[in-house]
Tab-separated table of C-alpha atoms and ligand atoms in Angstrom:
chain	number	residue	atom	x	y	z
A	1	UNK	CA	-9.294	20.390	-38.091
A	2	UNK	CA	-7.787	17.224	-39.412
A	3	UNK	CA	-9.903	17.045	-42.519
A	4	UNK	CA	-8.287	15.485	-45.481
A	5	UNK	CA	-7.228	17.571	-48.445
A	6	UNK	CA	-5.855	15.819	-51.480
A	7	UNK	CA	-8.186	13.209	-53.039
A	8	UNK	CA	-9.671	12.793	-49.614
A	9	UNK	CA	-7.005	10.283	-48.643
A	10	UNK	CA	-4.608	10.702	-45.777
A	11	UNK	CA	-1.064	9.938	-46.905
A	12	UNK	CA	1.705	10.602	-44.436
A	13	UNK	CA	5.364	9.767	-44.372
A	14	UNK	CA	8.196	9.285	-41.954
A	15	UNK	CA	11.415	10.548	-43.505
A	16	UNK	CA	14.500	9.748	-41.425
A	17	UNK	CA	18.011	10.721	-42.529
A	18	UNK	CA	20.280	7.701	-42.144
A	19	UNK	CA	23.010	9.595	-40.334
A	20	UNK	CA	22.491	7.610	-37.153
A	21	UNK	CA	20.344	4.889	-35.626
A	22	UNK	CA	16.601	5.349	-35.243
A	23	UNK	CA	16.316	7.732	-32.325
A	24	UNK	CA	13.401	7.531	-29.872
A	25	UNK	CA	12.414	11.072	-30.949
A	26	UNK	CA	12.276	9.915	-34.559
A	27	UNK	CA	10.338	6.838	-33.516
A	28	UNK	CA	7.802	9.054	-31.723
A	29	UNK	CA	7.365	11.117	-34.923
A	30	UNK	CA	6.936	7.891	-36.884
A	31	UNK	CA	4.339	6.650	-34.380
A	32	UNK	CA	2.212	9.809	-34.650
A	33	UNK	CA	2.300	9.558	-38.445
A	34	UNK	CA	1.464	5.873	-38.285
A	35	UNK	CA	-1.394	6.274	-35.791
A	36	UNK	CA	-2.882	9.160	-37.736
A	37	UNK	CA	-2.699	7.170	-40.996
A	38	UNK	CA	-4.339	4.120	-39.425
A	39	UNK	CA	-6.951	6.224	-37.638
A	40	UNK	CA	-7.886	7.899	-40.919
A	41	UNK	CA	-7.631	4.677	-42.947
A	42	UNK	CA	-4.898	6.303	-44.965
A	43	UNK	CA	-1.395	5.304	-45.950
A	44	UNK	CA	1.832	5.450	-43.980
A	45	UNK	CA	4.961	5.746	-46.135
A	46	UNK	CA	8.650	5.619	-45.452
A	47	UNK	CA	11.274	7.688	-47.158
A	48	UNK	CA	14.993	7.508	-46.525
A	49	UNK	CA	16.549	10.959	-46.853
A	50	UNK	CA	20.005	9.893	-47.935
A	51	UNK	CA	21.051	12.738	-50.202
A	52	UNK	CA	24.088	13.575	-48.124
A	53	UNK	CA	26.534	10.859	-49.220
A	54	UNK	CA	29.120	11.738	-46.619
A	55	UNK	CA	26.798	11.418	-43.678
A	56	UNK	CA	24.357	8.772	-44.898
A	57	UNK	CA	25.349	5.178	-44.494
A	58	UNK	CA	23.457	2.373	-46.146
A	59	UNK	CA	23.877	0.061	-43.159
A	60	UNK	CA	22.150	2.724	-41.072
A	61	UNK	CA	19.199	2.783	-43.501
A	62	UNK	CA	18.910	-0.959	-43.005
A	63	UNK	CA	19.085	-0.572	-39.268
A	64	UNK	CA	16.418	2.155	-39.256
A	65	UNK	CA	14.115	-0.052	-41.307
A	66	UNK	CA	14.715	-2.967	-38.920
A	67	UNK	CA	13.889	-0.783	-35.913
A	68	UNK	CA	10.732	0.406	-37.662
A	69	UNK	CA	9.756	-3.176	-38.344
A	70	UNK	CA	10.462	-4.114	-34.733
A	71	UNK	CA	8.103	-1.318	-33.661
A	72	UNK	CA	5.492	-2.715	-36.048
A	73	UNK	CA	5.442	0.149	-38.531
A	74	UNK	CA	6.086	-1.024	-42.055
A	75	UNK	CA	5.647	1.232	-45.057
A	76	UNK	CA	2.358	0.731	-46.902
A	77	UNK	CA	4.154	1.316	-50.206
A	78	UNK	CA	7.677	0.753	-51.459
A	79	UNK	CA	10.279	2.660	-49.437
A	80	UNK	CA	11.492	5.766	-51.300
A	81	UNK	CA	15.214	6.568	-51.313
A	82	UNK	CA	16.083	10.149	-52.111
A	83	UNK	CA	19.430	9.127	-53.578
A	84	UNK	CA	17.460	7.519	-56.468
A	85	UNK	CA	15.712	10.778	-57.289
A	86	UNK	CA	18.451	13.356	-57.785
A	87	UNK	CA	17.660	13.835	-61.503
A	88	UNK	CA	14.037	14.623	-60.691
A	89	UNK	CA	15.099	17.266	-58.140
A	90	UNK	CA	17.383	18.946	-60.671
A	91	UNK	CA	14.633	18.991	-63.296
A	92	UNK	CA	12.256	20.758	-60.955
A	93	UNK	CA	14.862	23.310	-59.906
A	94	UNK	CA	15.553	23.994	-63.582
A	95	UNK	CA	11.871	24.746	-64.033
A	96	UNK	CA	12.175	27.289	-61.241
A	97	UNK	CA	15.183	28.895	-62.948
A	98	UNK	CA	13.319	29.035	-66.258
A	99	UNK	CA	10.307	30.687	-64.674
A	100	UNK	CA	12.555	33.275	-62.993
A	101	UNK	CA	11.880	32.029	-59.468
A	102	UNK	CA	15.387	30.784	-58.874
A	103	UNK	CA	18.694	32.071	-60.151
A	104	UNK	CA	22.341	31.220	-60.696
A	105	UNK	CA	24.724	32.497	-58.052
A	106	UNK	CA	28.418	32.416	-58.885
A	107	UNK	CA	29.980	33.414	-55.563
A	108	UNK	CA	32.620	31.050	-54.253
A	109	UNK	CA	32.380	29.840	-50.694
A	110	UNK	CA	35.432	31.978	-49.824
A	111	UNK	CA	33.643	35.095	-51.040
A	112	UNK	CA	30.526	34.216	-49.093
A	113	UNK	CA	32.576	33.521	-45.970
A	114	UNK	CA	34.195	36.904	-46.290
A	115	UNK	CA	30.837	38.655	-46.576
A	116	UNK	CA	29.514	36.672	-43.629
A	117	UNK	CA	32.472	37.701	-41.489
A	118	UNK	CA	32.033	41.344	-42.471
A	119	UNK	CA	28.413	41.249	-41.365
A	120	UNK	CA	29.384	39.576	-38.116
A	121	UNK	CA	31.995	42.252	-37.470
A	122	UNK	CA	29.292	44.881	-37.937
A	123	UNK	CA	26.939	42.802	-35.767
A	124	UNK	CA	24.400	42.551	-38.570
A	125	UNK	CA	22.606	39.264	-39.130
A	126	UNK	CA	24.071	37.838	-42.304
A	127	UNK	CA	21.840	37.471	-45.316
A	128	UNK	CA	22.843	36.755	-48.893
A	129	UNK	CA	23.029	40.133	-50.627
A	130	UNK	CA	21.553	38.987	-53.971
A	131	UNK	CA	24.660	40.101	-55.806
A	132	UNK	CA	24.024	37.474	-58.483
A	133	UNK	CA	20.320	38.188	-58.860
A	134	UNK	CA	20.481	40.745	-61.590
A	135	UNK	CA	23.440	39.489	-63.574
A	136	UNK	CA	23.108	40.150	-67.243
A	137	UNK	CA	21.929	37.162	-69.287
A	138	UNK	CA	25.067	37.253	-71.407
A	139	UNK	CA	27.304	37.260	-68.362
A	140	UNK	CA	25.481	34.282	-66.946
A	141	UNK	CA	25.895	32.434	-70.217
A	142	UNK	CA	29.550	33.314	-70.367
A	143	UNK	CA	30.125	32.092	-66.796
A	144	UNK	CA	28.329	28.870	-67.625
A	145	UNK	CA	30.426	28.373	-70.760
A	146	UNK	CA	33.559	28.942	-68.716
A	147	UNK	CA	32.273	26.269	-66.371
A	148	UNK	CA	32.431	28.531	-63.388
A	149	UNK	CA	31.002	26.789	-60.346
A	150	UNK	CA	27.559	28.028	-59.365
A	151	UNK	CA	24.788	27.392	-56.920
A	152	UNK	CA	21.105	27.904	-57.644
A	153	UNK	CA	19.304	30.154	-55.209
A	154	UNK	CA	15.609	30.586	-54.588
A	155	UNK	CA	14.199	34.082	-54.881
A	156	UNK	CA	12.219	34.849	-51.737
A	157	UNK	CA	9.354	37.217	-52.506
A	158	UNK	CA	8.346	39.973	-50.108
A	159	UNK	CA	5.476	39.454	-47.700
A	160	UNK	CA	4.572	37.026	-44.985
A	161	UNK	CA	4.100	33.290	-45.060
A	162	UNK	CA	1.593	31.771	-42.742
A	163	UNK	CA	-0.054	28.447	-42.261
A	164	UNK	CA	-2.425	26.757	-39.869
A	165	UNK	CA	-0.311	24.234	-37.999
A	166	UNK	CA	-2.467	21.373	-36.717
A	167	UNK	CA	-0.722	21.432	-33.324
A	168	UNK	CA	0.372	25.063	-32.948
A	169	UNK	CA	-2.431	26.869	-34.765
A	170	UNK	CA	-1.745	29.869	-36.960
A	171	UNK	CA	1.973	30.332	-37.493
A	172	UNK	CA	3.389	33.325	-39.317
A	173	UNK	CA	6.837	34.118	-40.662
A	174	UNK	CA	8.017	37.341	-42.218
A	175	UNK	CA	9.662	36.532	-45.538
A	176	UNK	CA	12.205	39.217	-44.808
A	177	UNK	CA	13.790	36.844	-42.308
A	178	UNK	CA	14.342	34.198	-44.941
A	179	UNK	CA	17.472	34.201	-47.038
A	180	UNK	CA	17.460	33.463	-50.781
A	181	UNK	CA	18.544	29.994	-49.818
A	182	UNK	CA	20.490	27.614	-52.015
A	183	UNK	CA	18.477	24.959	-53.855
A	184	UNK	CA	21.334	23.247	-55.678
A	185	UNK	CA	24.849	23.437	-54.269
A	186	UNK	CA	27.871	24.119	-56.450
A	187	UNK	CA	28.682	20.409	-56.444
A	188	UNK	CA	25.310	19.775	-58.079
A	189	UNK	CA	23.612	18.304	-55.017
A	190	UNK	CA	20.098	19.424	-54.131
A	191	UNK	CA	19.439	20.629	-50.581
A	192	UNK	CA	17.028	19.083	-48.114
A	193	UNK	CA	14.239	21.651	-48.694
A	194	UNK	CA	14.120	20.831	-52.393
A	195	UNK	CA	14.154	17.077	-52.037
A	196	UNK	CA	11.515	17.154	-49.299
A	197	UNK	CA	8.920	19.196	-51.125
A	198	UNK	CA	9.376	17.385	-54.428
A	199	UNK	CA	9.024	14.028	-52.719
A	200	UNK	CA	6.080	15.111	-50.616
A	201	UNK	CA	4.390	16.360	-53.784
A	202	UNK	CA	5.203	13.268	-55.861
A	203	UNK	CA	4.209	10.933	-53.028
A	204	UNK	CA	0.921	12.863	-52.697
A	205	UNK	CA	1.524	13.506	-49.023
A	206	UNK	CA	-1.535	15.100	-47.428
A	207	UNK	CA	-0.086	15.841	-43.965
A	208	UNK	CA	3.514	16.526	-43.007
A	209	UNK	CA	3.925	15.459	-39.389
A	210	UNK	CA	7.380	16.031	-37.925
A	211	UNK	CA	9.288	17.460	-34.957
A	212	UNK	CA	9.184	21.092	-33.871
A	213	UNK	CA	12.796	21.441	-34.973
A	214	UNK	CA	11.460	21.618	-38.541
A	215	UNK	CA	9.078	24.484	-37.883
A	216	UNK	CA	11.400	27.093	-39.410
A	217	UNK	CA	11.798	24.979	-42.553
A	218	UNK	CA	8.091	25.102	-43.204
A	219	UNK	CA	7.814	28.695	-44.590
A	220	UNK	CA	10.677	27.954	-46.975
A	221	UNK	CA	8.902	24.849	-48.157
A	222	UNK	CA	5.573	26.625	-48.485
A	223	UNK	CA	7.214	29.297	-50.635
A	224	UNK	CA	8.605	26.562	-52.862
A	225	UNK	CA	5.183	24.926	-53.201
A	226	UNK	CA	3.735	28.297	-54.174
A	227	UNK	CA	6.493	28.991	-56.696
A	228	UNK	CA	5.770	25.646	-58.329
A	229	UNK	CA	2.010	26.102	-58.171
A	230	UNK	CA	1.654	22.865	-56.205
A	231	UNK	CA	-0.938	22.064	-53.560
A	232	UNK	CA	0.434	22.642	-50.059
A	233	UNK	CA	0.055	19.769	-47.561
A	234	UNK	CA	-1.158	20.328	-43.997
A	235	UNK	CA	1.554	20.572	-41.330
A	236	UNK	CA	1.710	19.297	-37.757
A	237	UNK	CA	4.819	19.988	-35.698
A	238	UNK	CA	5.280	17.781	-32.669
A	239	UNK	CA	6.687	18.877	-29.308
A	240	UNK	CA	10.304	18.133	-28.514
A	241	UNK	CA	11.278	15.382	-26.119
A	242	UNK	CA	13.380	16.410	-23.141
A	243	UNK	CA	15.358	14.281	-20.739
A	244	UNK	CA	14.778	14.298	-17.006
A	245	UNK	CA	17.147	17.252	-16.607
A	246	UNK	CA	14.738	19.136	-18.956
A	247	UNK	CA	17.376	19.250	-21.681
A	248	UNK	CA	16.860	18.078	-25.240
A	249	UNK	CA	17.528	14.321	-25.409
A	250	UNK	CA	21.148	13.871	-26.344
A	251	UNK	CA	23.020	10.940	-27.830
A	252	UNK	CA	25.865	11.633	-25.475
A	253	UNK	CA	23.950	11.735	-22.214
A	254	UNK	CA	20.899	9.592	-22.804
A	255	UNK	CA	20.004	6.211	-24.208
A	256	UNK	CA	18.328	7.267	-27.412
A	257	UNK	CA	18.456	4.532	-30.002
A	258	UNK	CA	15.486	2.223	-30.426
A	259	UNK	CA	17.909	-0.637	-31.029
A	260	UNK	CA	19.389	-0.122	-27.572
A	261	UNK	CA	15.972	-0.303	-25.931
A	262	UNK	CA	15.440	-3.594	-27.749
A	263	UNK	CA	18.770	-4.853	-26.440
A	264	UNK	CA	17.956	-3.727	-22.916
A	265	UNK	CA	14.889	-5.961	-22.926
A	266	UNK	CA	12.000	-3.599	-23.645
A	267	UNK	CA	9.015	-4.922	-25.563
A	268	UNK	CA	8.173	-3.132	-28.805
A	269	UNK	CA	4.533	-2.730	-27.778
A	270	UNK	CA	5.543	-1.165	-24.461
A	271	UNK	CA	7.962	1.271	-26.108
A	272	UNK	CA	5.271	2.119	-28.677
A	273	UNK	CA	2.756	2.809	-25.898
A	274	UNK	CA	5.268	4.866	-23.919
A	275	UNK	CA	6.447	6.958	-26.871
A	276	UNK	CA	2.860	7.723	-27.858
A	277	UNK	CA	2.320	9.295	-24.461
A	278	UNK	CA	5.204	11.694	-25.147
A	279	UNK	CA	2.992	14.409	-26.556
A	280	UNK	CA	-0.355	12.630	-26.807
A	281	UNK	CA	-2.811	12.188	-23.942
A	282	UNK	CA	-5.571	9.592	-24.270
A	283	UNK	CA	-9.015	10.937	-23.285
A	284	UNK	CA	-9.101	9.332	-19.839
A	285	UNK	CA	-5.370	9.876	-19.202
A	286	UNK	CA	-4.799	6.154	-18.949
A	287	UNK	CA	-1.197	5.103	-19.331
A	288	UNK	CA	-1.565	1.572	-20.618
A	289	UNK	CA	-3.209	1.907	-23.978
A	290	UNK	CA	-2.564	-0.732	-26.559
A	291	UNK	CA	-1.890	-0.161	-30.224
A	292	UNK	CA	-5.365	-1.184	-31.430
A	293	UNK	CA	-7.026	1.214	-29.066
A	294	UNK	CA	-4.564	3.999	-29.825
A	295	UNK	CA	-5.458	3.697	-33.493
A	296	UNK	CA	-9.101	4.264	-32.631
A	297	UNK	CA	-8.451	7.091	-30.166
A	298	UNK	CA	-5.668	9.035	-31.854
A	299	UNK	CA	-6.457	12.662	-32.572
A	300	UNK	CA	-4.325	15.769	-32.927
A	301	UNK	CA	-6.772	17.506	-30.617
A	302	UNK	CA	-5.042	15.726	-27.772
A	303	UNK	CA	-1.493	16.425	-28.894
A	304	UNK	CA	0.315	18.809	-26.617
A	305	UNK	CA	2.237	21.880	-27.763
A	306	UNK	CA	4.602	21.714	-24.831
A	307	UNK	CA	7.727	19.566	-24.728
A	308	UNK	CA	7.387	16.110	-23.251
A	309	UNK	CA	9.740	14.588	-20.686
A	310	UNK	CA	11.216	11.141	-21.258
A	311	UNK	CA	10.615	9.480	-17.908
A	312	UNK	CA	12.470	6.179	-17.801
A	313	UNK	CA	10.629	5.098	-14.633
A	314	UNK	CA	7.373	5.332	-16.505
A	315	UNK	CA	8.780	3.314	-19.383
A	316	UNK	CA	9.972	0.671	-16.916
A	317	UNK	CA	6.555	0.499	-15.332
A	318	UNK	CA	4.770	0.281	-18.674
A	319	UNK	CA	7.196	-2.421	-19.771
A	320	UNK	CA	6.583	-4.409	-16.589
A	321	UNK	CA	2.828	-4.211	-17.178
A	322	UNK	CA	3.233	-5.495	-20.741
A	323	UNK	CA	5.470	-8.301	-19.496
A	324	UNK	CA	2.911	-9.311	-16.873
A	325	UNK	CA	0.183	-9.597	-19.447
A	326	UNK	CA	2.267	-11.227	-22.187
A	327	UNK	CA	1.920	-14.793	-23.292
A	328	UNK	CA	4.648	-16.851	-21.620
A	329	UNK	CA	5.734	-18.523	-24.838
A	330	UNK	CA	6.264	-15.104	-26.389
A	331	UNK	CA	8.386	-14.113	-23.378
A	332	UNK	CA	10.260	-17.390	-23.724
A	333	UNK	CA	11.256	-16.540	-27.301
A	334	UNK	CA	12.560	-13.139	-26.247
A	335	UNK	CA	14.318	-14.501	-23.184
A	336	UNK	CA	16.059	-17.163	-25.253
A	337	UNK	CA	17.162	-14.517	-27.754
A	338	UNK	CA	18.626	-12.563	-24.854
A	339	UNK	CA	20.382	-15.618	-23.384
A	340	UNK	CA	21.841	-16.503	-26.766
A	341	UNK	CA	22.888	-13.000	-27.796
A	342	UNK	CA	26.630	-12.454	-27.635
A	343	UNK	CA	28.250	-12.230	-25.223
A	344	UNK	CA	25.856	-14.802	-23.874
A	345	UNK	CA	25.357	-14.298	-20.141
A	346	UNK	CA	25.402	-18.067	-19.798
A	347	UNK	CA	28.869	-18.330	-21.290
A	348	UNK	CA	30.245	-16.363	-18.375
A	349	UNK	CA	29.246	-18.974	-15.818
A	350	UNK	CA	32.017	-20.336	-13.733
A	351	UNK	CA	31.957	-23.642	-11.966
A	352	UNK	CA	30.073	-26.725	-12.846
A	353	UNK	CA	26.453	-25.640	-12.742
A	354	UNK	CA	24.171	-25.190	-15.717
A	355	UNK	CA	26.510	-23.705	-18.302
A	356	UNK	CA	24.279	-24.620	-21.215
A	357	UNK	CA	20.942	-23.132	-22.117
A	358	UNK	CA	18.364	-24.822	-19.888
A	359	UNK	CA	15.445	-26.412	-21.705
A	360	UNK	CA	12.244	-24.559	-22.543
A	361	UNK	CA	10.284	-26.134	-19.698
A	362	UNK	CA	12.793	-24.883	-17.183
A	363	UNK	CA	12.887	-21.385	-18.709
A	364	UNK	CA	9.098	-21.243	-18.765
A	365	UNK	CA	9.051	-22.006	-15.056
A	366	UNK	CA	11.553	-19.213	-14.418
A	367	UNK	CA	9.369	-16.850	-16.453
A	368	UNK	CA	6.186	-17.813	-14.731
A	369	UNK	CA	7.737	-17.406	-11.268
A	370	UNK	CA	9.298	-14.013	-11.956
A	371	UNK	CA	7.242	-12.229	-14.575
A	372	UNK	CA	5.359	-10.302	-11.921
A	373	UNK	CA	8.617	-8.785	-10.644
A	374	UNK	CA	10.743	-7.888	-13.645
A	375	UNK	CA	10.738	-4.678	-15.647
A	376	UNK	CA	12.648	-5.918	-18.682
A	377	UNK	CA	13.283	-9.228	-20.408
A	378	UNK	CA	16.947	-9.049	-19.400
A	379	UNK	CA	15.931	-8.941	-15.769
A	380	UNK	CA	14.606	-12.502	-16.024
A	381	UNK	CA	18.290	-13.333	-15.959
A	382	UNK	CA	19.734	-10.353	-14.092
A	383	UNK	CA	17.378	-10.740	-11.134
A	384	UNK	CA	17.161	-14.483	-11.405
A	385	UNK	CA	20.793	-15.532	-11.865
A	386	UNK	CA	20.277	-18.127	-9.165
A	387	UNK	CA	18.033	-20.050	-11.527
A	388	UNK	CA	21.091	-20.641	-13.649
A	389	UNK	CA	24.110	-20.712	-11.389
A	390	UNK	CA	24.987	-21.363	-7.753
A	391	UNK	CA	25.487	-18.209	-5.709
A	392	UNK	CA	29.086	-17.147	-5.335
A	393	UNK	CA	28.526	-14.699	-2.527
A	394	UNK	CA	25.911	-14.154	0.139
A	395	UNK	CA	24.264	-10.954	1.289
A	396	UNK	CA	26.175	-9.964	4.419
A	397	UNK	CA	23.382	-8.126	6.130
A	398	UNK	CA	21.082	-11.039	5.488
A	399	UNK	CA	23.635	-13.410	6.978
A	400	UNK	CA	24.121	-11.301	10.084
A	401	UNK	CA	20.396	-11.079	10.583
A	402	UNK	CA	19.225	-14.597	9.799
A	403	UNK	CA	22.138	-17.007	10.276
A	404	UNK	CA	22.069	-16.812	14.045
A	405	UNK	CA	23.525	-19.310	16.479
A	406	UNK	CA	20.026	-20.419	17.509
A	407	UNK	CA	19.109	-21.396	14.014
A	408	UNK	CA	22.305	-23.077	12.852
A	409	UNK	CA	21.708	-26.505	14.403
A	410	UNK	CA	18.011	-26.535	13.662
A	411	UNK	CA	18.681	-25.587	10.044
A	412	UNK	CA	21.154	-28.439	9.665
A	413	UNK	CA	18.557	-30.794	11.025
A	414	UNK	CA	15.968	-29.394	8.655
A	415	UNK	CA	18.399	-29.865	5.780
A	416	UNK	CA	18.492	-33.602	6.548
A	417	UNK	CA	14.772	-33.807	5.720
A	418	UNK	CA	15.534	-32.677	2.155
A	419	UNK	CA	18.245	-35.173	1.321
A	420	UNK	CA	17.463	-38.224	-0.814
A	421	UNK	CA	18.112	-40.431	2.217
A	422	UNK	CA	15.184	-38.933	4.109
A	423	UNK	CA	11.807	-40.580	3.449
A	424	UNK	CA	9.849	-37.512	4.624
A	425	UNK	CA	9.300	-35.734	1.321
A	426	UNK	CA	8.425	-38.900	-0.539
A	427	UNK	CA	5.858	-39.630	2.157
A	428	UNK	CA	4.347	-36.192	1.609
A	429	UNK	CA	4.128	-36.548	-2.162
A	430	UNK	CA	7.652	-36.008	-3.537
A	431	UNK	CA	9.666	-32.965	-4.575
A	432	UNK	CA	7.027	-30.361	-5.241
A	433	UNK	CA	6.216	-26.988	-3.739
A	434	UNK	CA	3.200	-28.213	-1.752
A	435	UNK	CA	5.020	-31.046	0.020
A	436	UNK	CA	8.129	-28.893	0.495
A	437	UNK	CA	5.984	-26.316	2.219
A	438	UNK	CA	4.163	-28.821	4.367
A	439	UNK	CA	7.476	-30.395	5.304
A	440	UNK	CA	9.036	-27.093	6.369
A	441	UNK	CA	6.020	-25.899	8.297
A	442	UNK	CA	5.556	-29.087	10.272
A	443	UNK	CA	9.303	-29.237	10.978
A	444	UNK	CA	9.205	-25.657	12.309
A	445	UNK	CA	6.172	-26.388	14.401
A	446	UNK	CA	7.784	-29.450	15.929
A	447	UNK	CA	10.814	-27.322	16.832
A	448	UNK	CA	8.707	-24.471	18.166
A	449	UNK	CA	10.152	-21.886	15.756
A	450	UNK	CA	8.571	-19.647	13.133
A	451	UNK	CA	8.702	-21.003	9.580
A	452	UNK	CA	10.152	-17.625	8.511
A	453	UNK	CA	13.332	-18.321	10.457
A	454	UNK	CA	14.082	-21.274	8.210
A	455	UNK	CA	12.786	-19.609	5.059
A	456	UNK	CA	15.148	-16.633	5.357
A	457	UNK	CA	18.153	-18.889	5.672
A	458	UNK	CA	16.965	-21.126	2.861
A	459	UNK	CA	16.591	-18.128	0.590
A	460	UNK	CA	20.109	-16.967	1.361
A	461	UNK	CA	21.557	-20.411	0.797
A	462	UNK	CA	19.750	-20.927	-2.487
A	463	UNK	CA	19.991	-17.451	-4.018
A	464	UNK	CA	22.685	-15.543	-2.095
A	465	UNK	CA	20.227	-12.647	-1.729
A	466	UNK	CA	17.286	-11.789	0.467
A	467	UNK	CA	14.506	-11.405	-2.091
A	468	UNK	CA	13.180	-14.062	-4.427
A	469	UNK	CA	9.908	-15.474	-5.631
A	470	UNK	CA	8.080	-17.945	-3.369
A	471	UNK	CA	10.722	-20.179	-1.810
A	472	UNK	CA	8.849	-23.472	-2.273
A	473	UNK	CA	8.176	-22.829	-5.951
A	474	UNK	CA	11.816	-21.889	-6.314
A	475	UNK	CA	12.915	-25.140	-4.680
A	476	UNK	CA	10.647	-27.129	-6.942
A	477	UNK	CA	12.069	-25.458	-10.057
A	478	UNK	CA	15.705	-25.774	-8.956
A	479	UNK	CA	15.248	-29.468	-8.208
A	480	UNK	CA	16.559	-31.570	-5.386
A	481	UNK	CA	20.153	-31.941	-6.609
A	482	UNK	CA	20.720	-28.220	-6.867
A	483	UNK	CA	18.987	-27.429	-3.587
A	484	UNK	CA	20.968	-30.041	-1.685
A	485	UNK	CA	24.245	-28.976	-3.315
A	486	UNK	CA	23.680	-25.293	-2.518
A	487	UNK	CA	22.687	-25.881	1.082
A	488	UNK	CA	25.688	-28.128	1.640
A	489	UNK	CA	27.965	-25.458	0.255
A	490	UNK	CA	26.318	-22.804	2.419
A	491	UNK	CA	26.553	-24.839	5.623
A	492	UNK	CA	30.143	-25.727	4.785
A	493	UNK	CA	31.069	-22.078	4.330
A	494	UNK	CA	29.401	-20.676	7.406
A	495	UNK	CA	29.919	-23.242	10.140
B	1	LIG	N1	14.947	13.970	-42.794
B	1	LIG	C1	14.457	14.877	-41.831
B	1	LIG	C2	14.950	14.455	-40.461
B	1	LIG	O1	15.431	13.344	-40.295
B	1	LIG	C3	12.939	14.921	-41.769
B	1	LIG	C4	12.364	15.779	-42.803
B	1	LIG	C5	10.879	16.005	-42.681
B	1	LIG	O2	10.188	15.277	-41.953
B	1	LIG	O3	10.418	16.889	-43.382
B	1	LIG	O4	14.895	15.231	-39.548
């Protein structure tokens, strides 16, 4: 099914148009190309389809390439830019004109609009009427001498065009439904169909793997290959990606750019894993499958025809699993990038606490305490603000529940055991989680209360919220000065 055609080497390409950022749908297409190339020990190539000068922006090409690099998919050969190849496209179209397979069409866009409107009024699907097809040679030459604007149209032969799509199976189109479409516009610019097939031919592409939205372009492209006598690549059209409302992912409603996922704190390997599952199912339906294994497993036999749903909860879960199993120094690098990226969350701190980036040792402790609970890199800060700044407010329900009259006096007494004046912690081994725990438990026992009663209040005083990692580890990381300062503030506010 996936056997290789040309020279027995798989050569695939990802061909984004730089009219926007790299979209997750585009990234998924790139991933399937990349995995197939690596699985088949072939080549993965990148081509920037920037023939539309109005819509293509060079900074967007750069951004797309950066997102591709971030996802770990570099081109195996030099990146091809269509804007460098316009002359080649025109040469090939001229060959088609010379061999009678394409022809000059002198209608102005106003004339064509008029004909289109007439068809619409009669409720007939508009199709170019081939009025220019049989113009006399002399007339054509005269028009050209007069420099009349013209387009070049492709003559669509009668019949059907079919191909064996690797995902969809046999796919057939009636040529009657295809217009004699324009190859070169009157401003001299070649259209997408032309540029694509010439590039795919020149780049010796063996398999064209792209989204389902291109399915109707394929018969047009096949007809062009045939007209030129060129070998036709294999085609695989991938299912669309829908959002949770079962609508096509939209820039307006959904977060779609790869760059944004990076900024939100997703790991490239997790996004890669997640996007692969949008349309591909590994043999045992596992959800965490790393890149190396995906390369070995990937096969179009397990690519679904049906649309896939972008489930953000699943992405969050996959990301949390990758975070849990990541090296802490790697997480540190990403976390520091996040903390330093403008506007730096640390620059918004008020008050006199740690307004500068804490040192690596401190950040590593934060990471190690919380990496089992976060879903994104940004959450190391968002869920762990208390590692960086004193709480400014306290959870009201938590206060009502835990800061009871019975506990107030006992808690104040407990607090005394933590101050530098008290010898108790030093006797137990200093400011570390083990002695802090021993200290709290024996204090609670002596008072005949449950340790939890103190722990809940401590958590509120130190974090302002009711959930945190282990309280004793937290106290160790925060250090005595911060713990004492926060408890003093808390007691001062609520007694
Ligand atoms: N440039 C086209 C796009 O961004 C892709 C063309 C193709 O893969 O054939 O949708």
